């Protein structure tokens, strides 16, 4: 029935949205208990989202293998890593250490995941330097101002810069605490107002994209 | 092709090599330049210093292994400081990938400081939900985390005596690498449950948190490796962060020089083209 697919979700959204917006301002124990119950359910739903994510990843790579898309061999690597980790994790009940001794699951985490993630992040430094050399040019007055500010902040945030140009630290503090903070706050206020407006549209059924099928 | 044009088209592997050397050499041959303490880092340190013994300090390690170089030293320094002052430490994380690392650092520093699990500290682990976890902890910590990371029931732990929810926590510090971090702790935690909140973050997101610092929504901010180094100096126990600052100094200056050179070459080419244009016009 169309009621269960359209009107009922909208009604639930309307009631829930209004109730929990009001709940924030009502410190009565019953109100607090309601919040506790609902947020507990949110955590449960969050757990299911993890399962959904893993399932989606499996499906995505199955499609890549079936279609022989470029790099499809790496999808097998993904499966091997994922299934292997899941198997070891389940076998050891998720324990990384037992009586102070590292388990196989802990070994996978500490000697594979940690260094691999660290490496991926570390190589960004090289690409940032290369990009800065190729692209950070003063093509206009505004770009020149940005460039000067960047150089000052880079100097002021490291001991060598403060040693060579002591005032650079103070100027950096001023740039971050005054110029940056004021501009960021303006952006934050704008984004927050936008979020409030969007929330109200969702609560009152004006925005229905979450139902699927696009706007009406 | 002019010299400037050739320099602007330089093989990026040369730049990689320069950056690599600028990082490696100071690590091998440290100089030990003095580190000036910033007010925002000192604020976190001073607040922990002011807490009475036995106060409850919650450290939320909201980062994954990718951010370990910056935030792990912060965690080490903060934990050493807290344990030195005999604070009761609650550890947790809102980031699933960081759980093992968070447990490792708390356990290791606790052992180093002679602290006992369950009595002096507890690591709650991770729970799904992000902001919902914070709200649940604010309502009832034991419902949010019925057991700790080691599967011990949280009810009855000596370290949690007198702690029912986040209102009973003296100070919370979130070490965050991005979303689901300091702002989350403020919006869903401090604003409602009225605990004091400080922050630690990667260098790249630090500028975005200064509005919270200026408004008093957080009472201090440890930014990046530099912040960790400052904190190490403040507690009088220099470690990896201080050691890394020489490398960071040289690398920053390498990038500054690269940017200056890039602009010198760029302006040189532009002026040459303008001169050629004027010559042909004449």
Short mmCIF file of C-alpha atoms in Angstrom, two decimals:
data_model
loop_
_atom_site.label_atom_id
_atom_site.label_comp_id
_atom_site.label_asym_id
_atom_site.label_seq_id
_atom_site.Cartn_x
_atom_site.Cartn_y
_atom_site.Cartn_z
CA UNK A 1 0.00 0.00 0.00
CA UNK A 2 1.26 3.44 -0.83
CA UNK A 3 0.46 4.61 2.69
CA UNK A 4 3.17 2.41 4.18
CA UNK A 5 5.71 3.53 1.61
CA UNK A 6 4.99 7.24 1.69
CA UNK A 7 2.74 8.70 4.36
CA UNK A 8 3.80 6.47 7.24
CA UNK A 9 7.54 7.23 6.97
CA UNK A 10 6.74 10.92 6.69
CA UNK A 11 4.54 10.73 9.77
CA UNK A 12 7.25 8.92 11.72
CA UNK A 13 9.80 11.50 10.64
CA UNK A 14 7.53 14.38 11.61
CA UNK A 15 6.68 13.03 15.06
CA UNK A 16 10.20 11.88 15.84
CA UNK A 17 11.76 15.09 14.65
CA UNK A 18 9.51 17.32 16.72
CA UNK A 19 9.64 15.11 19.80
CA UNK A 20 13.41 14.88 19.91
CA UNK A 21 13.95 18.51 19.10
CA UNK A 22 11.78 19.28 22.11
CA UNK A 23 13.41 16.55 24.20
CA UNK A 24 16.68 18.46 24.24
CA UNK A 25 15.02 21.20 26.27
CA UNK A 26 13.12 18.92 28.68
CA UNK A 27 15.28 17.55 31.51
CA UNK A 28 12.50 15.44 33.07
CA UNK A 29 13.66 11.87 33.89
CA UNK A 30 11.12 10.37 31.49
CA UNK A 31 12.50 12.56 28.73
CA UNK A 32 16.06 11.50 29.53
CA UNK A 33 15.07 7.84 29.62
CA UNK A 34 13.47 8.19 26.21
CA UNK A 35 16.71 9.65 24.86
CA UNK A 36 18.70 6.79 26.37
CA UNK A 37 16.46 4.19 24.78
CA UNK A 38 16.51 5.75 21.35
CA UNK A 39 20.26 6.34 21.27
CA UNK A 40 20.79 2.73 22.32
CA UNK A 41 18.73 1.71 19.30
CA UNK A 42 20.82 4.04 17.17
CA UNK A 43 23.92 2.18 18.27
CA UNK A 44 22.30 -1.13 17.34
CA UNK A 45 21.40 0.20 13.92
CA UNK A 46 24.95 1.49 13.57
CA UNK A 47 26.20 -2.03 14.10
CA UNK A 48 24.04 -3.29 11.26
CA UNK A 49 25.46 -0.55 9.08
CA UNK A 50 28.85 -2.19 9.42
CA UNK A 51 27.45 -5.46 8.11
CA UNK A 52 25.83 -3.59 5.26
CA UNK A 53 29.14 -1.93 4.42
CA UNK A 54 31.03 -5.21 4.30
CA UNK A 55 28.33 -6.83 2.18
CA UNK A 56 28.38 -3.92 -0.23
CA UNK A 57 32.15 -4.16 -0.55
CA UNK A 58 31.93 -7.86 -1.33
CA UNK A 59 29.32 -7.24 -3.99
CA UNK A 60 31.28 -4.40 -5.56
CA UNK A 61 34.37 -6.50 -6.01
CA UNK A 62 32.40 -9.52 -7.20
CA UNK A 63 31.11 -7.34 -10.02
CA UNK A 64 34.66 -6.22 -10.84
CA UNK A 65 35.80 -9.83 -11.06
CA UNK A 66 32.85 -10.93 -13.15
CA UNK A 67 33.32 -8.11 -15.63
CA UNK A 68 37.10 -8.48 -15.69
CA UNK A 69 37.47 -4.78 -15.02
CA UNK A 70 41.01 -3.32 -14.88
CA UNK A 71 42.72 -4.37 -11.68
CA UNK A 72 40.24 -7.14 -10.98
CA UNK A 73 43.02 -9.34 -9.70
CA UNK A 74 43.41 -7.06 -6.73
CA UNK A 75 39.84 -7.85 -5.77
CA UNK A 76 40.99 -11.37 -4.98
CA UNK A 77 43.66 -9.86 -2.76
CA UNK A 78 40.93 -7.92 -1.00
CA UNK A 79 38.87 -11.06 -0.51
CA UNK A 80 41.85 -12.99 0.81
CA UNK A 81 42.76 -10.23 3.26
CA UNK A 82 39.21 -9.66 4.41
CA UNK A 83 38.23 -13.29 4.77
CA UNK A 84 41.53 -14.19 6.37
CA UNK A 85 41.21 -11.41 8.92
CA UNK A 86 37.59 -12.28 9.65
CA UNK A 87 38.44 -15.95 10.11
CA UNK A 88 41.34 -15.24 12.44
CA UNK A 89 39.34 -12.63 14.31
CA UNK A 90 36.39 -14.93 14.88
CA UNK A 91 38.62 -17.82 15.88
CA UNK A 92 40.31 -15.67 18.50
CA UNK A 93 37.08 -13.93 19.53
CA UNK A 94 38.51 -10.58 18.51
CA UNK A 95 41.26 -10.69 21.10
CA UNK A 96 44.52 -9.06 20.13
CA UNK A 97 46.32 -10.24 23.24
CA UNK A 98 45.75 -13.16 25.56
CA UNK A 99 47.52 -13.09 28.93
CA UNK A 100 49.84 -10.42 27.59
CA UNK A 101 50.80 -12.42 24.52
CA UNK A 102 49.96 -11.08 21.08
CA UNK A 103 47.56 -13.24 19.09
CA UNK A 104 47.53 -13.77 15.33
CA UNK A 105 44.72 -11.23 15.13
CA UNK A 106 46.88 -8.75 17.02
CA UNK A 107 49.77 -9.53 14.70
CA UNK A 108 47.66 -8.74 11.66
CA UNK A 109 46.64 -5.44 13.20
CA UNK A 110 50.02 -4.32 14.50
CA UNK A 111 52.27 -5.53 11.72
CA UNK A 112 50.06 -5.22 8.68
CA UNK A 113 47.28 -2.70 9.20
CA UNK A 114 49.17 -0.12 11.25
CA UNK A 115 52.24 0.14 9.01
CA UNK A 116 50.21 -0.01 5.80
CA UNK A 117 47.89 2.80 6.87
CA UNK A 118 50.79 4.80 8.20
CA UNK A 119 52.65 4.39 4.93
CA UNK A 120 49.70 5.50 2.85
CA UNK A 121 49.42 8.66 4.89
CA UNK A 122 53.15 9.32 5.02
CA UNK A 123 53.67 9.37 1.27
CA UNK A 124 51.28 12.30 1.07
CA UNK A 125 54.11 14.49 2.34
CA UNK A 126 56.06 13.88 -0.84
CA UNK A 127 53.13 14.61 -3.11
CA UNK A 128 52.29 17.76 -1.15
CA UNK A 129 55.83 19.02 -1.62
CA UNK A 130 55.77 18.23 -5.32
CA UNK A 131 52.38 19.88 -5.74
CA UNK A 132 53.51 22.95 -3.80
CA UNK A 133 56.48 23.35 -6.12
CA UNK A 134 54.41 23.01 -9.27
CA UNK A 135 51.25 24.86 -8.33
CA UNK A 136 51.74 27.29 -5.47
CA UNK A 137 52.30 30.38 -7.62
CA UNK A 138 51.53 34.04 -7.08
CA UNK A 139 49.45 34.54 -10.19
CA UNK A 140 47.43 37.33 -8.61
CA UNK A 141 47.57 39.67 -5.63
CA UNK A 142 45.21 37.43 -3.67
CA UNK A 143 47.38 34.42 -4.43
CA UNK A 144 50.43 36.37 -3.32
CA UNK A 145 48.79 37.20 0.01
CA UNK A 146 47.88 33.56 0.49
CA UNK A 147 51.43 32.56 -0.37
CA UNK A 148 52.95 34.96 2.14
CA UNK A 149 50.57 33.83 4.87
CA UNK A 150 51.39 30.20 4.15
CA UNK A 151 55.12 30.82 4.35
CA UNK A 152 54.75 32.71 7.64
CA UNK A 153 52.65 29.95 9.18
CA UNK A 154 55.05 27.27 7.98
CA UNK A 155 57.91 29.15 9.58
CA UNK A 156 56.06 29.92 12.77
CA UNK A 157 54.97 26.36 13.42
CA UNK A 158 58.46 24.88 13.57
CA UNK A 159 61.31 25.53 16.00
CA UNK A 160 63.76 26.44 13.23
CA UNK A 161 61.45 29.15 11.96
CA UNK A 162 60.99 30.63 15.40
CA UNK A 163 64.74 30.50 15.92
CA UNK A 164 65.55 32.30 12.67
CA UNK A 165 62.64 34.76 12.73
CA UNK A 166 61.31 34.92 16.31
CA UNK A 167 58.35 37.11 15.41
CA UNK A 168 57.07 34.49 12.99
CA UNK A 169 55.63 32.52 15.90
CA UNK A 170 53.61 35.50 17.13
CA UNK A 171 52.40 36.35 13.64
CA UNK A 172 51.40 32.73 13.13
CA UNK A 173 49.41 32.78 16.36
CA UNK A 174 47.65 35.93 15.22
CA UNK A 175 46.85 34.49 11.81
CA UNK A 176 45.42 31.33 13.33
CA UNK A 177 43.62 32.85 16.30
CA UNK A 178 42.26 36.00 14.71
CA UNK A 179 42.08 35.82 10.94
CA UNK A 180 41.52 32.09 10.60
CA UNK A 181 39.16 31.76 13.55
CA UNK A 182 36.91 34.62 12.44
CA UNK A 183 36.60 33.35 8.89
CA UNK A 184 36.07 29.79 10.04
CA UNK A 185 33.38 30.89 12.45
CA UNK A 186 31.53 32.64 9.66
CA UNK A 187 31.66 29.44 7.65
CA UNK A 188 30.56 27.37 10.65
CA UNK A 189 27.57 29.63 11.27
CA UNK A 190 26.56 29.44 7.64
CA UNK A 191 26.88 25.67 7.53
CA UNK A 192 24.98 25.31 10.79
CA UNK A 193 22.11 27.47 9.58
CA UNK A 194 22.00 25.42 6.41
CA UNK A 195 21.88 22.23 8.46
CA UNK A 196 19.01 23.59 10.54
CA UNK A 197 17.09 24.56 7.42
CA UNK A 198 17.65 21.15 5.86
CA UNK A 199 16.61 19.41 9.07
CA UNK A 200 13.37 21.37 9.19
CA UNK A 201 12.68 20.52 5.55
CA UNK A 202 13.15 16.83 6.29
CA UNK A 203 11.03 16.93 9.46
CA UNK A 204 8.14 18.68 7.75
CA UNK A 205 8.30 16.52 4.65
CA UNK A 206 9.47 19.16 2.22
CA UNK A 207 12.69 17.26 1.53
CA UNK A 208 11.99 13.62 0.80
CA UNK A 209 15.13 12.40 -0.91
CA UNK A 210 15.78 9.95 1.91
CA UNK A 211 12.61 8.07 0.88
CA UNK A 212 14.14 7.35 -2.50
CA UNK A 213 12.70 8.25 -5.86
CA UNK A 214 13.81 11.86 -5.77
CA UNK A 215 11.97 15.04 -4.84
CA UNK A 216 8.25 15.55 -5.29
CA UNK B 1 64.08 25.97 -23.21
CA UNK B 2 65.36 28.45 -20.64
CA UNK B 3 66.86 27.48 -17.31
CA UNK B 4 63.73 28.68 -15.49
CA UNK B 5 61.47 26.61 -17.72
CA UNK B 6 63.62 23.54 -17.21
CA UNK B 7 63.52 24.05 -13.45
CA UNK B 8 59.73 24.31 -13.45
CA UNK B 9 59.53 21.02 -15.32
CA UNK B 10 61.96 19.27 -13.01
CA UNK B 11 61.38 15.56 -12.44
CA UNK B 12 59.28 15.22 -9.30
CA UNK B 13 61.39 12.31 -8.15
CA UNK B 14 64.13 14.84 -7.44
CA UNK B 15 61.73 16.69 -5.16
CA UNK B 16 60.82 13.40 -3.49
CA UNK B 17 64.50 12.72 -2.90
CA UNK B 18 65.05 16.18 -1.42
CA UNK B 19 62.11 15.77 0.96
CA UNK B 20 63.28 12.30 1.88
CA UNK B 21 66.74 13.55 2.77
CA UNK B 22 65.33 16.54 4.66
CA UNK B 23 63.31 14.13 6.76
CA UNK B 24 65.93 11.46 7.25
CA UNK B 25 69.04 13.48 8.05
CA UNK B 26 67.63 15.42 11.03
CA UNK B 27 66.30 12.17 12.45
CA UNK B 28 69.75 10.63 12.19
CA UNK B 29 71.58 13.74 13.37
CA UNK B 30 69.17 15.65 15.67
CA UNK B 31 69.91 19.27 16.50
CA UNK B 32 67.47 19.78 19.36
CA UNK B 33 66.16 23.25 18.65
CA UNK B 34 64.25 24.94 21.46
CA UNK B 35 60.49 24.54 21.31
CA UNK B 36 58.33 27.46 22.37
CA UNK B 37 55.15 26.62 24.24
CA UNK B 38 51.89 27.90 22.78
CA UNK B 39 49.04 29.09 25.02
CA UNK B 40 46.57 26.53 23.72
CA UNK B 41 48.80 23.58 24.57
CA UNK B 42 49.72 25.01 27.94
CA UNK B 43 46.03 25.38 28.73
CA UNK B 44 45.48 21.62 28.47
CA UNK B 45 48.55 20.93 30.56
CA UNK B 46 47.62 23.46 33.23
CA UNK B 47 44.08 22.15 33.50
CA UNK B 48 45.30 18.61 34.11
CA UNK B 49 47.82 19.99 36.60
CA UNK B 50 44.97 21.65 38.48
CA UNK B 51 42.88 18.50 38.85
CA UNK B 52 42.93 16.94 42.32
CA UNK B 53 44.33 13.43 42.68
CA UNK B 54 41.70 10.82 41.98
CA UNK B 55 39.84 12.98 39.47
CA UNK B 56 38.44 11.19 36.46
CA UNK B 57 40.16 11.90 33.15
CA UNK B 58 38.64 10.51 29.96
CA UNK B 59 40.87 10.21 26.90
CA UNK B 60 39.07 9.45 23.66
CA UNK B 61 41.57 8.29 21.06
CA UNK B 62 39.55 9.08 17.96
CA UNK B 63 42.06 8.31 15.27
CA UNK B 64 43.30 5.48 13.11
CA UNK B 65 46.82 4.24 12.32
CA UNK B 66 47.17 6.76 9.48
CA UNK B 67 47.36 9.58 12.03
CA UNK B 68 49.61 7.73 14.44
CA UNK B 69 52.72 9.91 13.85
CA UNK B 70 50.97 13.00 15.17
CA UNK B 71 48.37 11.79 17.63
CA UNK B 72 50.10 8.81 19.21
CA UNK B 73 52.82 11.03 20.77
CA UNK B 74 50.06 13.28 22.08
CA UNK B 75 48.39 10.28 23.68
CA UNK B 76 51.66 9.14 25.23
CA UNK B 77 52.39 12.54 26.73
CA UNK B 78 48.85 13.04 28.04
CA UNK B 79 48.73 9.60 29.61
CA UNK B 80 52.08 10.06 31.29
CA UNK B 81 50.92 13.37 32.68
CA UNK B 82 47.60 11.97 33.91
CA UNK B 83 49.16 8.93 35.54
CA UNK B 84 51.90 11.00 37.12
CA UNK B 85 49.18 13.03 38.83
CA UNK B 86 47.32 9.91 39.95
CA UNK B 87 44.23 10.66 37.94
CA UNK B 88 41.80 7.88 37.21
CA UNK B 89 42.02 7.33 33.46
CA UNK B 90 39.21 6.13 31.21
CA UNK B 91 40.28 5.34 27.66
CA UNK B 92 38.05 4.75 24.68
CA UNK B 93 37.74 5.36 20.97
CA UNK B 94 35.04 6.33 18.52
CA UNK B 95 37.12 5.05 15.58
CA UNK B 96 36.99 1.32 15.00
CA UNK B 97 40.31 1.07 13.09
CA UNK B 98 42.15 2.66 15.98
CA UNK B 99 40.94 0.36 18.72
CA UNK B 100 43.95 -1.90 18.92
CA UNK B 101 46.39 0.96 18.89
CA UNK B 102 44.42 2.82 21.55
CA UNK B 103 44.45 -0.22 23.81
CA UNK B 104 48.16 -0.71 23.23
CA UNK B 105 49.17 2.82 24.14
CA UNK B 106 47.09 2.96 27.29
CA UNK B 107 48.27 -0.44 28.45
CA UNK B 108 51.89 0.29 27.69
CA UNK B 109 52.01 3.68 29.41
CA UNK B 110 50.08 2.36 32.38
CA UNK B 111 52.60 -0.43 32.84
CA UNK B 112 55.43 2.06 32.47
CA UNK B 113 53.90 4.19 35.22
CA UNK B 114 53.11 1.22 37.45
CA UNK B 115 49.34 1.54 37.14
CA UNK B 116 46.86 -1.30 37.54
CA UNK B 117 44.04 -2.08 35.12
CA UNK B 118 40.63 -1.73 36.73
CA UNK B 119 42.00 0.20 39.67
CA UNK B 120 43.88 3.11 38.06
CA UNK B 121 42.68 2.94 34.48
CA UNK B 122 40.26 1.20 32.19
CA UNK B 123 40.05 0.95 28.42
CA UNK B 124 36.43 0.71 27.32
CA UNK B 125 37.18 0.00 23.68
CA UNK B 126 34.96 0.95 20.76
CA UNK B 127 31.22 0.89 20.30
CA UNK B 128 29.29 1.65 17.09
CA UNK B 129 27.29 4.81 16.78
CA UNK B 130 29.66 7.76 17.04
CA UNK B 131 27.64 10.57 18.56
CA UNK B 132 25.13 8.06 19.94
CA UNK B 133 27.89 6.53 22.03
CA UNK B 134 28.60 9.91 23.58
CA UNK B 135 24.92 10.47 24.36
CA UNK B 136 24.63 7.01 25.86
CA UNK B 137 27.69 7.60 28.00
CA UNK B 138 26.19 10.89 29.06
CA UNK B 139 23.02 9.14 30.15
CA UNK B 140 24.56 6.03 31.72
CA UNK B 141 28.15 4.98 31.12
CA UNK B 142 27.45 1.38 32.13
CA UNK B 143 24.71 0.95 29.56
CA UNK B 144 26.96 2.35 26.87
CA UNK B 145 29.82 0.06 27.88
CA UNK B 146 28.59 -2.89 29.98
CA UNK B 147 32.08 -4.39 29.73
CA UNK B 148 35.52 -3.00 29.11
CA UNK B 149 37.78 -3.96 26.21
CA UNK B 150 38.95 -7.03 28.11
CA UNK B 151 35.36 -8.17 28.68
CA UNK B 152 35.40 -7.29 32.36
CA UNK B 153 32.09 -5.86 33.66
CA UNK B 154 32.43 -2.12 34.11
CA UNK B 155 30.08 -2.11 37.08
CA UNK B 156 32.15 -2.50 40.19
CA UNK B 157 35.51 -1.41 38.78
CA UNK B 158 37.41 0.60 41.36
CA UNK B 159 38.53 3.12 38.77
CA UNK B 160 34.88 3.96 38.07
CA UNK B 161 33.79 4.49 41.67
CA UNK B 162 31.46 7.45 41.79
CA UNK B 163 31.17 7.63 38.02
CA UNK B 164 27.68 7.12 36.65
CA UNK B 165 27.83 9.16 33.48
CA UNK B 166 29.84 11.85 31.74
CA UNK B 167 28.71 14.45 34.25
CA UNK B 168 30.99 12.73 36.75
CA UNK B 169 34.04 13.05 34.51
CA UNK B 170 36.37 15.91 35.40
CA UNK B 171 38.02 16.36 32.03
CA UNK B 172 37.64 14.89 28.56
CA UNK B 173 40.26 15.16 25.86
CA UNK B 174 39.52 13.90 22.37
CA UNK B 175 42.51 13.19 20.14
CA UNK B 176 40.86 13.41 16.76
CA UNK B 177 41.98 12.92 13.19
CA UNK B 178 38.79 14.26 11.65
CA UNK B 179 35.06 13.84 11.76
CA UNK B 180 33.67 12.10 14.82
CA UNK B 181 36.07 13.85 17.07
CA UNK B 182 36.36 17.04 19.03
CA UNK B 183 33.33 18.75 17.51
CA UNK B 184 31.26 15.65 18.11
CA UNK B 185 32.33 15.57 21.74
CA UNK B 186 31.32 19.20 22.08
CA UNK B 187 27.96 19.10 20.31
CA UNK B 188 26.72 15.82 21.76
CA UNK B 189 28.71 15.75 24.99
CA UNK B 190 29.94 18.87 26.68
CA UNK B 191 27.04 21.07 25.63
CA UNK B 192 24.58 18.75 27.37
CA UNK B 193 26.54 17.02 30.11
CA UNK B 194 28.69 19.98 31.14
CA UNK B 195 32.14 18.47 31.50
CA UNK B 196 35.31 20.35 30.61
CA UNK B 197 36.68 19.49 27.16
CA UNK B 198 40.09 19.81 25.55
CA UNK B 199 41.28 18.68 22.15
CA UNK B 200 44.19 17.22 20.29
CA UNK B 201 44.23 16.93 16.53
CA UNK B 202 46.29 16.48 13.41
CA UNK B 203 47.95 19.57 12.05
CA UNK B 204 45.78 19.68 8.96
CA UNK B 205 42.51 20.05 10.89
CA UNK B 206 43.83 22.30 13.65
CA UNK B 207 42.92 25.58 11.89
CA UNK B 208 39.29 24.49 11.78
CA UNK B 209 39.18 24.11 15.54
CA UNK B 210 40.43 27.54 16.54
CA UNK B 211 36.89 28.98 16.60
CA UNK B 212 36.02 26.43 19.29
CA UNK B 213 39.15 27.39 21.16
CA UNK B 214 38.50 31.11 20.96
CA UNK B 215 34.90 30.74 22.11
CA UNK B 216 35.83 28.58 25.08
CA UNK B 217 33.98 25.54 23.79
CA UNK B 218 37.26 23.69 24.24
CA UNK B 219 39.71 24.89 26.82
CA UNK B 220 42.89 23.92 25.00
CA UNK B 221 44.17 22.41 21.80
CA UNK B 222 47.19 20.24 21.06
CA UNK B 223 47.83 20.66 17.36
CA UNK B 224 49.78 18.09 15.40
CA UNK B 225 53.31 16.92 16.04
CA UNK B 226 54.26 20.40 17.19
CA UNK B 227 51.62 20.29 19.91
CA UNK B 228 52.79 16.88 21.03
CA UNK B 229 56.36 18.14 21.24
CA UNK B 230 55.26 21.11 23.33
CA UNK B 231 53.40 18.80 25.69
CA UNK B 232 56.45 16.57 26.03
CA UNK B 233 58.49 19.61 27.00
CA UNK B 234 55.86 20.69 29.52
CA UNK B 235 55.84 17.34 31.32
CA UNK B 236 59.63 17.18 31.23
CA UNK B 237 59.77 13.91 29.33
CA UNK B 238 60.86 14.45 25.77
CA UNK B 239 60.04 11.69 23.33
CA UNK B 240 59.24 10.99 19.71
CA UNK B 241 57.48 14.26 19.08
CA UNK B 242 60.43 16.38 20.12
CA UNK B 243 62.72 14.13 18.11
CA UNK B 244 60.51 14.63 15.08
CA UNK B 245 60.46 18.41 15.23
CA UNK B 246 63.93 18.81 13.74
CA UNK B 247 62.80 16.80 10.73
CA UNK B 248 59.61 18.80 10.51
CA UNK B 249 61.58 22.06 10.72
CA UNK B 250 63.88 21.14 7.87
CA UNK B 251 61.02 19.81 5.77
CA UNK B 252 58.99 22.98 6.26
CA UNK B 253 61.95 25.06 5.15
CA UNK B 254 62.54 22.77 2.20
CA UNK B 255 58.96 23.38 1.09
CA UNK B 256 59.32 27.12 1.68
CA UNK B 257 62.43 27.19 -0.47
CA UNK B 258 60.72 25.12 -3.15
CA UNK B 259 57.76 27.50 -3.19
CA UNK B 260 60.03 30.55 -3.37
CA UNK B 261 62.07 29.01 -6.18
CA UNK B 262 58.92 28.07 -8.04
CA UNK B 263 57.72 31.65 -7.88
CA UNK B 264 61.10 33.10 -8.84
CA UNK B 265 61.18 30.90 -11.93
CA UNK B 266 57.54 31.62 -12.71
CA UNK B 267 58.00 35.40 -12.47
CA UNK B 268 61.16 35.16 -14.53
CA UNK B 269 59.31 33.38 -17.31
CA UNK B 270 56.40 35.78 -17.13
CA UNK B 271 58.63 38.83 -17.37
CA UNK B 272 60.53 37.31 -20.27
CA UNK B 273 57.29 36.67 -22.12
CA UNK B 274 56.08 40.18 -21.37
CA UNK B 275 59.35 41.58 -22.69
CA UNK B 276 59.02 39.49 -25.82
CA UNK B 277 55.46 40.67 -26.24
CA UNK B 278 56.46 44.31 -25.93
CA UNK B 279 59.34 43.78 -28.36
CA UNK B 280 57.10 42.25 -31.03
CA UNK B 281 54.50 44.98 -30.47
CA UNK B 282 57.14 47.67 -31.03
#
